[in-house]
C-alpha cells in the first residue's frame, strides 16, 4: 500500500496517543514523580501541561508544511545534505527508542514475573508479533489498538476500584511540603517520558484522514494518559506513603498486590501487568513501525516491508545490550532529558523558526 493512501481516523489517533503515553511510563514514571515526595501528583500536572504545548508545536509545524512527515519537512527546510544528516539522527533515535522499550519489557518480566526465564527469549517472543504488526502497516496497528482498548480500560477500572479503599489520604498532606524546586524538577521526568518522545507522531499526522481534528485527538490522548499516570502516582503515595514507595523500583506493580477483597480476591498484580503489557505493546509497535518508515525514507526503499525483518534482528540484539541492568537504566533516565530536549523540542522549534523566517523573506520579496 502506498504511504499516501494510508489513513487512520482521529479517534484512532487518540487511542494511539493514549496508549503511547501510558506505555512503559506506567511503571517507570511514578517512582520519578515520587521524588517530589507527597507532591508527585503536582509534578505530574505540570509535566502533562508542558506536554500539551509540545502537541501544539508538532501540529503547527505539520500544518505549515502541508501535513508532510517529519523527514520530508527536514529535506524541504534544511536541504538534501543537512536534511539527510538530521533524518539520520532521528532514525537512530527512533531505533534506540524501540530497543529501549523492548528492554524495559524484558527487565520487568524477568525481575517480577518470569524470574527464571532469560530476558533474551522474552524479547524474542514479544518481538515476533511486533514484526508482524509493523509489516501489516499503520492502519492495522490502529485497528489493533481499537480492539485492545476496551480490555485496557476495563482492567484499569478494576484496578482503581479495588485499590482506592486501601488509600490513606493523610499521606498526601500537606500540599507543597517539598517546596517548588523539587516539584518542578520532578515534573521534568513525565515531560521527558513520554511527552518529548511523542515527536514520533510527526511521522503519523500526515496519515490522519480528518486533519482538522488531529490536534484535538493528540491533546485528548496525551491528557487522558497523563491523568492515568497522575492517578496511579496518587494511589502509590496514598497506599505506601512517600518514604516507603520511594524505595521501590516498580511500585505500580506492588500496588496491585495490596488488593484484597474478603481474602478471596487478592494477589491480582497480573492486572497491572496486563495493563502495562497492552499499552507497551502498542507503543513498541508504533515505535518500530516509525523506525522502519524512517529507514525507508532514508534509503528510498519501495516499501516499509523491506526493512521490517532485517531491522528486527538488530533491534533484538540492541535491546539485550542497551541496558546491562536496572541500575544502569535508572542512571540513564537522569541524563536522557538532555538529548530528548534536543530531539523532541529544540529541533522542532528550530524548524518552526526557519519556516517563519523563510515565509517572512518570501513575503518581503512579494511586496517588492
mmCIF file of C-alpha atoms in Angstrom:
data_model
loop_
_atom_site.group_PDB
_atom_site.id
_atom_site.type_symbol
_atom_site.label_atom_id
_atom_site.label_comp_id
_atom_site.label_asym_id
_atom_site.label_seq_id
_atom_site.Cartn_x
_atom_site.Cartn_y
_atom_site.Cartn_z
ATOM 1 C CA UNK A 1 0.000 0.000 0.000
ATOM 2 C CA UNK A 2 1.361 3.428 -0.924
ATOM 3 C CA UNK A 3 2.097 5.691 2.034
ATOM 4 C CA UNK A 4 -0.138 8.482 0.726
ATOM 5 C CA UNK A 5 -3.088 6.076 0.748
ATOM 6 C CA UNK A 6 -2.655 5.045 4.398
ATOM 7 C CA UNK A 7 -5.354 6.661 6.532
ATOM 8 C CA UNK A 8 -6.402 6.481 10.191
ATOM 9 C CA UNK A 9 -9.262 8.269 11.940
ATOM 10 C CA UNK A 10 -8.908 10.996 14.609
ATOM 11 C CA UNK A 11 -10.324 8.522 17.134
ATOM 12 C CA UNK A 12 -7.616 6.005 16.274
ATOM 13 C CA UNK A 13 -5.022 8.768 16.633
ATOM 14 C CA UNK A 14 -6.437 9.497 20.100
ATOM 15 C CA UNK A 15 -6.107 5.836 21.089
ATOM 16 C CA UNK A 16 -2.562 5.603 19.735
ATOM 17 C CA UNK A 17 -1.597 8.740 21.669
ATOM 18 C CA UNK A 18 -3.182 7.433 24.867
ATOM 19 C CA UNK A 19 -1.526 4.020 24.636
ATOM 20 C CA UNK A 20 1.816 5.578 23.781
ATOM 21 C CA UNK A 21 1.548 7.942 26.762
ATOM 22 C CA UNK A 22 0.891 5.031 29.124
ATOM 23 C CA UNK A 23 3.291 2.527 27.512
ATOM 24 C CA UNK A 24 6.366 1.856 29.610
ATOM 25 C CA UNK A 25 5.602 5.065 31.538
ATOM 26 C CA UNK A 26 3.059 3.445 33.855
ATOM 27 C CA UNK A 27 5.828 1.567 35.680
ATOM 28 C CA UNK A 28 8.788 3.910 35.216
ATOM 29 C CA UNK A 29 7.398 7.401 35.822
ATOM 30 C CA UNK A 30 5.580 7.123 39.211
ATOM 31 C CA UNK A 31 8.903 6.456 41.038
ATOM 32 C CA UNK A 32 10.375 9.558 39.367
ATOM 33 C CA UNK A 33 7.367 11.706 40.323
ATOM 34 C CA UNK A 34 7.562 10.476 43.920
ATOM 35 C CA UNK A 35 10.942 12.225 44.210
ATOM 36 C CA UNK A 36 8.809 15.314 44.880
ATOM 37 C CA UNK A 37 7.599 13.394 47.962
ATOM 38 C CA UNK A 38 3.846 13.568 48.516
ATOM 39 C CA UNK A 39 3.588 16.318 45.863
ATOM 40 C CA UNK A 40 4.379 13.967 42.978
ATOM 41 C CA UNK A 41 0.885 14.429 41.591
ATOM 42 C CA UNK A 42 1.531 18.193 41.272
ATOM 43 C CA UNK A 43 4.688 17.426 39.293
ATOM 44 C CA UNK A 44 2.578 15.196 37.070
ATOM 45 C CA UNK A 45 0.120 18.011 36.383
ATOM 46 C CA UNK A 46 2.906 20.437 35.455
ATOM 47 C CA UNK A 47 4.682 17.910 33.207
ATOM 48 C CA UNK A 48 1.448 16.965 31.466
ATOM 49 C CA UNK A 49 0.575 20.616 30.828
ATOM 50 C CA UNK A 50 4.020 21.152 29.283
ATOM 51 C CA UNK A 51 3.432 18.075 27.132
ATOM 52 C CA UNK A 52 0.296 19.661 25.700
ATOM 53 C CA UNK A 53 2.440 22.541 24.446
ATOM 54 C CA UNK A 54 4.573 20.038 22.515
ATOM 55 C CA UNK A 55 1.498 18.662 20.738
ATOM 56 C CA UNK A 56 0.557 22.169 19.629
ATOM 57 C CA UNK A 57 4.108 22.730 18.375
ATOM 58 C CA UNK A 58 4.155 19.469 16.388
ATOM 59 C CA UNK A 59 0.747 20.129 14.871
ATOM 60 C CA UNK A 60 1.628 23.694 13.816
ATOM 61 C CA UNK A 61 4.824 22.511 12.110
ATOM 62 C CA UNK A 62 2.974 19.734 10.304
ATOM 63 C CA UNK A 63 0.164 22.034 9.203
ATOM 64 C CA UNK A 64 2.525 24.761 7.947
ATOM 65 C CA UNK A 65 4.247 22.176 5.740
ATOM 66 C CA UNK A 66 1.041 20.792 4.224
ATOM 67 C CA UNK A 67 0.997 17.783 6.550
ATOM 68 C CA UNK A 68 4.216 16.253 5.283
ATOM 69 C CA UNK A 69 6.001 13.865 7.599
ATOM 70 C CA UNK A 70 8.987 14.990 9.641
ATOM 71 C CA UNK A 71 11.627 13.589 7.274
ATOM 72 C CA UNK A 72 10.084 15.326 4.268
ATOM 73 C CA UNK A 73 9.961 18.595 6.231
ATOM 74 C CA UNK A 74 13.656 18.295 7.092
ATOM 75 C CA UNK A 75 14.508 17.796 3.428
ATOM 76 C CA UNK A 76 12.443 20.820 2.393
ATOM 77 C CA UNK A 77 13.700 23.188 5.084
ATOM 78 C CA UNK A 78 17.328 22.098 5.529
ATOM 79 C CA UNK A 79 18.172 20.899 2.039
ATOM 80 C CA UNK A 80 19.256 17.455 0.827
ATOM 81 C CA UNK A 81 22.583 17.236 2.737
ATOM 82 C CA UNK A 82 21.705 18.771 6.114
ATOM 83 C CA UNK A 83 18.262 17.195 5.893
ATOM 84 C CA UNK A 84 19.723 13.713 5.484
ATOM 85 C CA UNK A 85 22.051 14.251 8.448
ATOM 86 C CA UNK A 86 19.191 15.328 10.713
ATOM 87 C CA UNK A 87 16.998 12.494 9.414
ATOM 88 C CA UNK A 88 19.749 10.007 10.238
ATOM 89 C CA UNK A 89 19.874 11.349 13.796
ATOM 90 C CA UNK A 90 16.114 10.906 14.134
ATOM 91 C CA UNK A 91 16.258 7.410 12.665
ATOM 92 C CA UNK A 92 18.889 6.407 15.228
ATOM 93 C CA UNK A 93 16.755 7.955 17.966
ATOM 94 C CA UNK A 94 13.650 6.006 16.912
ATOM 95 C CA UNK A 95 15.701 2.824 16.593
ATOM 96 C CA UNK A 96 17.265 3.151 20.057
ATOM 97 C CA UNK A 97 13.856 4.062 21.481
ATOM 98 C CA UNK A 98 12.432 0.808 20.100
ATOM 99 C CA UNK A 99 15.302 -1.171 21.632
ATOM 100 C CA UNK A 100 14.818 0.686 24.918
ATOM 101 C CA UNK A 101 11.092 -0.091 25.137
ATOM 102 C CA UNK A 102 11.736 -3.763 24.368
ATOM 103 C CA UNK A 103 14.450 -3.801 27.037
ATOM 104 C CA UNK A 104 12.039 -2.284 29.597
ATOM 105 C CA UNK A 105 9.653 -5.151 28.955
ATOM 106 C CA UNK A 106 12.321 -7.803 29.399
ATOM 107 C CA UNK A 107 13.716 -6.256 32.582
ATOM 108 C CA UNK A 108 10.299 -6.047 34.215
ATOM 109 C CA UNK A 109 9.121 -9.551 33.313
ATOM 110 C CA UNK A 110 12.486 -11.135 34.151
ATOM 111 C CA UNK A 111 12.630 -9.440 37.563
ATOM 112 C CA UNK A 112 8.986 -9.543 38.645
ATOM 113 C CA UNK A 113 7.028 -12.232 36.784
ATOM 114 C CA UNK A 114 9.147 -14.729 34.799
ATOM 115 C CA UNK A 115 12.122 -14.813 37.115
ATOM 116 C CA UNK A 116 13.734 -17.969 35.720
ATOM 117 C CA UNK A 117 13.281 -17.072 32.046
ATOM 118 C CA UNK A 118 16.237 -15.374 30.289
ATOM 119 C CA UNK A 119 15.153 -11.995 29.044
ATOM 120 C CA UNK A 120 16.635 -12.743 25.592
ATOM 121 C CA UNK A 121 13.783 -15.186 24.999
ATOM 122 C CA UNK A 122 11.217 -12.783 26.435
ATOM 123 C CA UNK A 123 12.411 -10.139 23.969
ATOM 124 C CA UNK A 124 12.274 -12.557 21.071
ATOM 125 C CA UNK A 125 8.775 -13.832 21.830
ATOM 126 C CA UNK A 126 7.469 -10.281 22.209
ATOM 127 C CA UNK A 127 9.261 -9.058 19.098
ATOM 128 C CA UNK A 128 7.700 -11.636 16.760
ATOM 129 C CA UNK A 129 4.161 -10.108 16.831
ATOM 130 C CA UNK A 130 5.768 -6.649 16.670
ATOM 131 C CA UNK A 131 7.471 -7.534 13.392
ATOM 132 C CA UNK A 132 4.256 -8.980 12.018
ATOM 133 C CA UNK A 133 2.233 -5.926 13.064
ATOM 134 C CA UNK A 134 4.773 -3.454 11.626
ATOM 135 C CA UNK A 135 4.727 -5.338 8.347
ATOM 136 C CA UNK A 136 0.918 -5.017 8.177
ATOM 137 C CA UNK A 137 1.155 -1.229 8.397
ATOM 138 C CA UNK A 138 -0.270 1.721 10.312
ATOM 139 C CA UNK A 139 -3.940 1.024 9.566
ATOM 140 C CA UNK A 140 -3.714 -2.459 11.071
ATOM 141 C CA UNK A 141 -1.830 -1.059 14.081
ATOM 142 C CA UNK A 142 -4.617 1.485 14.609
ATOM 143 C CA UNK A 143 -7.355 -1.163 14.344
ATOM 144 C CA UNK A 144 -5.447 -3.412 16.750
ATOM 145 C CA UNK A 145 -5.365 -0.540 19.228
ATOM 146 C CA UNK A 146 -9.147 -0.162 18.906
ATOM 147 C CA UNK A 147 -9.559 -3.870 19.601
ATOM 148 C CA UNK A 148 -7.348 -3.846 22.725
ATOM 149 C CA UNK A 149 -8.647 -0.566 24.138
ATOM 150 C CA UNK A 150 -11.818 -1.931 25.856
ATOM 151 C CA UNK A 151 -9.778 -4.592 27.675
ATOM 152 C CA UNK A 152 -7.255 -1.938 28.703
ATOM 153 C CA UNK A 153 -9.947 0.359 30.134
ATOM 154 C CA UNK A 154 -11.796 -2.436 31.952
ATOM 155 C CA UNK A 155 -8.586 -3.621 33.654
ATOM 156 C CA UNK A 156 -7.733 -0.045 34.648
ATOM 157 C CA UNK A 157 -11.179 0.473 36.177
ATOM 158 C CA UNK A 158 -10.962 -2.815 38.101
ATOM 159 C CA UNK A 159 -7.554 -1.819 39.416
ATOM 160 C CA UNK A 160 -8.675 1.663 40.516
ATOM 161 C CA UNK A 161 -11.928 0.400 42.036
ATOM 162 C CA UNK A 162 -10.287 -2.166 44.304
ATOM 163 C CA UNK A 163 -7.191 -0.180 45.318
ATOM 164 C CA UNK A 164 -8.912 3.074 46.329
ATOM 165 C CA UNK A 165 -10.222 1.589 49.641
ATOM 166 C CA UNK A 166 -6.596 0.914 50.615
ATOM 167 C CA UNK A 167 -5.603 4.593 50.297
ATOM 168 C CA UNK A 168 -4.751 6.667 53.356
ATOM 169 C CA UNK A 169 -5.385 10.223 52.142
ATOM 170 C CA UNK A 170 -3.347 11.671 55.014
ATOM 171 C CA UNK A 171 -0.231 10.533 53.142
ATOM 172 C CA UNK A 172 -0.906 13.323 50.629
ATOM 173 C CA UNK A 173 -0.761 16.047 53.262
ATOM 174 C CA UNK A 174 0.465 18.743 53.477
ATOM 175 C CA UNK A 175 0.369 20.040 49.902
ATOM 176 C CA UNK A 176 3.624 21.516 48.524
ATOM 177 C CA UNK A 177 5.589 20.402 51.579
ATOM 178 C CA UNK A 178 8.647 19.657 49.416
ATOM 179 C CA UNK A 179 8.800 23.185 48.002
ATOM 180 C CA UNK A 180 8.673 24.471 44.441
ATOM 181 C CA UNK A 181 12.115 23.340 43.234
ATOM 182 C CA UNK A 182 11.657 19.554 43.817
ATOM 183 C CA UNK A 183 8.188 19.722 42.243
ATOM 184 C CA UNK A 184 9.472 21.408 39.084
ATOM 185 C CA UNK A 185 12.499 19.111 38.885
ATOM 186 C CA UNK A 186 10.314 16.041 39.252
ATOM 187 C CA UNK A 187 7.902 17.317 36.575
ATOM 188 C CA UNK A 188 10.719 17.025 34.019
ATOM 189 C CA UNK A 189 10.508 13.233 34.317
ATOM 190 C CA UNK A 190 6.991 12.968 32.863
ATOM 191 C CA UNK A 191 7.801 15.751 30.382
ATOM 192 C CA UNK A 192 10.749 13.641 29.178
ATOM 193 C CA UNK A 193 8.926 10.310 29.254
ATOM 194 C CA UNK A 194 6.566 10.134 27.436
ATOM 195 C CA UNK A 195 5.883 13.617 26.011
ATOM 196 C CA UNK A 196 9.250 14.515 24.481
ATOM 197 C CA UNK A 197 9.237 11.077 22.846
ATOM 198 C CA UNK A 198 5.970 11.919 21.119
ATOM 199 C CA UNK A 199 7.820 13.765 18.380
ATOM 200 C CA UNK A 200 7.331 10.380 16.734
ATOM 201 C CA UNK A 201 3.736 11.426 15.954
ATOM 202 C CA UNK A 202 5.023 13.927 13.408
ATOM 203 C CA UNK A 203 5.505 10.834 11.233
ATOM 204 C CA UNK A 204 1.867 9.804 11.843
ATOM 205 C CA UNK A 205 -0.023 13.101 11.411
ATOM 206 C CA UNK A 206 0.067 13.042 7.566
ATOM 207 C CA UNK A 207 -1.997 9.839 7.637
ATOM 208 C CA UNK A 208 -4.953 11.205 9.646
ATOM 209 C CA UNK A 209 -7.960 11.472 7.336
ATOM 210 C CA UNK A 210 -9.587 14.432 9.164
ATOM 211 C CA UNK A 211 -6.550 16.573 9.852
ATOM 212 C CA UNK A 212 -8.505 19.460 11.364
ATOM 213 C CA UNK A 213 -9.348 17.150 14.279
ATOM 214 C CA UNK A 214 -5.817 15.782 14.696
ATOM 215 C CA UNK A 215 -4.702 18.310 17.305
ATOM 216 C CA UNK A 216 -7.785 17.651 19.445
ATOM 217 C CA UNK A 217 -7.046 13.909 19.313
ATOM 218 C CA UNK A 218 -3.417 14.440 20.309
ATOM 219 C CA UNK A 219 -4.330 16.714 23.207
ATOM 220 C CA UNK A 220 -7.094 14.413 24.418
ATOM 221 C CA UNK A 221 -4.938 11.292 24.240
ATOM 222 C CA UNK A 222 -1.992 12.969 25.952
ATOM 223 C CA UNK A 223 -4.194 14.483 28.668
ATOM 224 C CA UNK A 224 -6.024 11.217 29.454
ATOM 225 C CA UNK A 225 -2.728 9.327 29.512
ATOM 226 C CA UNK A 226 -1.233 11.918 31.851
ATOM 227 C CA UNK A 227 -4.317 11.775 34.081
ATOM 228 C CA UNK A 228 -3.989 7.997 34.448
ATOM 229 C CA UNK A 229 -0.317 8.361 35.394
ATOM 230 C CA UNK A 230 -1.169 11.073 37.946
ATOM 231 C CA UNK A 231 -3.948 8.936 39.482
ATOM 232 C CA UNK A 232 -1.565 5.985 39.822
ATOM 233 C CA UNK A 233 1.018 8.245 41.466
ATOM 234 C CA UNK A 234 -1.620 9.461 43.960
ATOM 235 C CA UNK A 235 -2.614 5.860 44.721
ATOM 236 C CA UNK A 236 1.013 4.789 45.274
ATOM 237 C CA UNK A 237 1.658 7.645 47.695
ATOM 238 C CA UNK A 238 -1.721 7.137 49.367
ATOM 239 C CA UNK A 239 -1.164 3.413 49.962
ATOM 240 C CA UNK A 240 2.564 3.177 50.697
ATOM 241 C CA UNK A 241 3.413 6.724 51.732
ATOM 242 C CA UNK A 242 6.335 8.631 50.248
ATOM 243 C CA UNK A 243 9.077 7.147 52.432
ATOM 244 C CA UNK A 244 8.260 3.537 51.589
ATOM 245 C CA UNK A 245 7.276 3.936 47.935
ATOM 246 C CA UNK A 246 10.485 5.822 47.118
ATOM 247 C CA UNK A 247 12.479 2.610 47.709
ATOM 248 C CA UNK A 248 10.555 0.506 45.165
ATOM 249 C CA UNK A 249 11.651 0.071 41.543
ATOM 250 C CA UNK A 250 8.165 -0.930 40.330
ATOM 251 C CA UNK A 251 5.737 0.480 42.937
ATOM 252 C CA UNK A 252 2.812 0.313 40.486
ATOM 253 C CA UNK A 253 3.179 -3.463 40.271
ATOM 254 C CA UNK A 254 3.495 -3.807 44.047
ATOM 255 C CA UNK A 255 0.448 -1.590 44.466
ATOM 256 C CA UNK A 256 -1.709 -4.230 42.778
ATOM 257 C CA UNK A 257 -0.552 -6.752 45.374
ATOM 258 C CA UNK A 258 -2.354 -4.716 48.030
ATOM 259 C CA UNK A 259 -5.763 -5.529 46.538
ATOM 260 C CA UNK A 260 -7.652 -7.760 48.945
ATOM 261 C CA UNK A 261 -11.416 -8.257 48.834
ATOM 262 C CA UNK A 262 -12.689 -10.502 51.692
ATOM 263 C CA UNK A 263 -9.467 -12.554 51.490
ATOM 264 C CA UNK A 264 -10.794 -14.047 48.259
ATOM 265 C CA UNK A 265 -9.931 -11.557 45.524
ATOM 266 C CA UNK A 266 -6.239 -10.929 46.153
ATOM 267 C CA UNK A 267 -2.761 -11.232 44.619
ATOM 268 C CA UNK A 268 -4.039 -9.853 41.327
ATOM 269 C CA UNK A 269 -0.939 -7.926 40.319
ATOM 270 C CA UNK A 270 -1.339 -9.619 36.945
ATOM 271 C CA UNK A 271 -3.979 -6.912 36.266
ATOM 272 C CA UNK A 272 -1.443 -4.108 36.249
ATOM 273 C CA UNK A 273 0.994 -6.345 34.367
ATOM 274 C CA UNK A 274 -1.658 -6.882 31.677
ATOM 275 C CA UNK A 275 -2.444 -3.135 31.500
ATOM 276 C CA UNK A 276 1.231 -2.378 31.092
ATOM 277 C CA UNK A 277 1.894 -5.083 28.501
ATOM 278 C CA UNK A 278 -1.088 -3.987 26.357
ATOM 279 C CA UNK A 279 -0.046 -0.334 26.317
ATOM 280 C CA UNK A 280 3.640 -1.157 25.911
ATOM 281 C CA UNK A 281 2.835 -3.483 23.016
ATOM 282 C CA UNK A 282 1.109 -0.626 21.165
ATOM 283 C CA UNK A 283 3.934 1.791 21.996
ATOM 284 C CA UNK A 284 6.627 -0.592 20.769
ATOM 285 C CA UNK A 285 4.592 -1.452 17.682
ATOM 286 C CA UNK A 286 4.276 2.229 16.795
ATOM 287 C CA UNK A 287 7.946 2.968 17.592
ATOM 288 C CA UNK A 288 9.152 0.094 15.460
ATOM 289 C CA UNK A 289 6.861 0.929 12.557
ATOM 290 C CA UNK A 290 8.083 4.536 12.522
ATOM 291 C CA UNK A 291 11.686 3.287 12.708
ATOM 292 C CA UNK A 292 11.112 1.183 9.590
ATOM 293 C CA UNK A 293 9.303 4.095 7.946
ATOM 294 C CA UNK A 294 12.295 6.336 8.698
ATOM 295 C CA UNK A 295 14.742 3.852 7.214
ATOM 296 C CA UNK A 296 12.548 3.547 4.135
ATOM 297 C CA UNK A 297 12.663 7.301 3.636
ATOM 298 C CA UNK A 298 16.430 7.496 4.171
ATOM 299 C CA UNK A 299 17.308 4.814 1.625
ATOM 300 C CA UNK A 300 14.341 5.349 -0.711
ATOM 301 C CA UNK A 301 13.023 1.802 -0.351
ATOM 302 C CA UNK A 302 9.903 0.929 -2.295
ATOM 303 C CA UNK A 303 8.078 -0.320 0.789
ATOM 304 C CA UNK A 304 8.336 -0.298 4.578
ATOM 305 C CA UNK A 305 8.023 -4.083 4.493
ATOM 306 C CA UNK A 306 11.536 -4.477 3.074
ATOM 307 C CA UNK A 307 13.181 -3.268 6.291
ATOM 308 C CA UNK A 308 10.925 -4.897 8.900
ATOM 309 C CA UNK A 309 12.626 -8.269 9.392
ATOM 310 C CA UNK A 310 16.301 -7.279 8.869
ATOM 311 C CA UNK A 311 15.944 -4.398 11.307
ATOM 312 C CA UNK A 312 14.154 -6.672 13.776
ATOM 313 C CA UNK A 313 17.239 -8.813 14.381
ATOM 314 C CA UNK A 314 19.363 -5.733 15.062
ATOM 315 C CA UNK A 315 16.709 -4.318 17.408
ATOM 316 C CA UNK A 316 16.596 -7.598 19.328
ATOM 317 C CA UNK A 317 20.373 -7.576 19.771
ATOM 318 C CA UNK A 318 20.495 -3.959 20.929
ATOM 319 C CA UNK A 319 17.593 -4.494 23.329
ATOM 320 C CA UNK A 320 19.743 -7.012 25.188
ATOM 321 C CA UNK A 321 22.924 -4.920 25.426
ATOM 322 C CA UNK A 322 21.494 -1.379 25.630
ATOM 323 C CA UNK A 323 20.947 -1.600 29.407
ATOM 324 C CA UNK A 324 23.154 -4.111 31.271
ATOM 325 C CA UNK A 325 20.921 -3.917 34.348
ATOM 326 C CA UNK A 326 18.159 -1.935 36.008
ATOM 327 C CA UNK A 327 20.592 0.234 37.972
ATOM 328 C CA UNK A 328 22.207 1.376 34.722
ATOM 329 C CA UNK A 329 18.774 2.236 33.318
ATOM 330 C CA UNK A 330 17.893 4.315 36.387
ATOM 331 C CA UNK A 331 21.059 6.347 35.862
ATOM 332 C CA UNK A 332 20.328 6.666 32.151
ATOM 333 C CA UNK A 333 16.902 8.177 32.806
ATOM 334 C CA UNK A 334 18.511 11.001 34.749
ATOM 335 C CA UNK A 335 20.714 12.093 31.811
ATOM 336 C CA UNK A 336 18.319 11.261 28.959
ATOM 337 C CA UNK A 337 16.456 14.553 29.340
ATOM 338 C CA UNK A 338 19.219 16.496 27.571
ATOM 339 C CA UNK A 339 19.150 14.619 24.265
ATOM 340 C CA UNK A 340 15.372 14.223 24.408
ATOM 341 C CA UNK A 341 15.048 18.005 24.751
ATOM 342 C CA UNK A 342 17.192 18.412 21.636
ATOM 343 C CA UNK A 343 15.279 15.807 19.612
ATOM 344 C CA UNK A 344 11.760 16.473 20.889
ATOM 345 C CA UNK A 345 11.799 20.231 21.475
ATOM 346 C CA UNK A 346 14.828 22.153 20.163
ATOM 347 C CA UNK A 347 14.902 20.722 16.622
ATOM 348 C CA UNK A 348 11.129 21.150 16.068
ATOM 349 C CA UNK A 349 11.331 24.695 17.462
ATOM 350 C CA UNK A 350 14.176 25.487 15.048
ATOM 351 C CA UNK A 351 12.102 24.063 12.192
ATOM 352 C CA UNK A 352 9.281 26.435 13.059
ATOM 353 C CA UNK A 353 11.761 29.335 13.271
ATOM 354 C CA UNK A 354 13.324 28.541 9.879
ATOM 355 C CA UNK A 355 9.894 28.241 8.273
ATOM 356 C CA UNK A 356 8.743 31.569 9.735
ATOM 357 C CA UNK A 357 11.967 33.265 8.609
ATOM 358 C CA UNK A 358 11.629 31.837 5.106
ATOM 359 C CA UNK A 359 7.973 32.893 4.891
ATOM 360 C CA UNK A 360 8.892 36.406 6.067
ATOM 361 C CA UNK A 361 11.578 36.761 3.387
ATOM 362 C CA UNK A 362 9.212 35.420 0.752
ATOM 363 C CA UNK A 363 6.580 37.925 1.846
ATOM 364 C CA UNK A 364 9.077 40.776 1.631
ATOM 365 C CA UNK A 365 10.029 39.765 -1.908
ATOM 366 C CA UNK A 366 6.377 39.573 -2.933
ATOM 367 C CA UNK A 367 5.766 43.089 -1.608
ATOM 368 C CA UNK A 368 8.746 44.442 -3.531
#
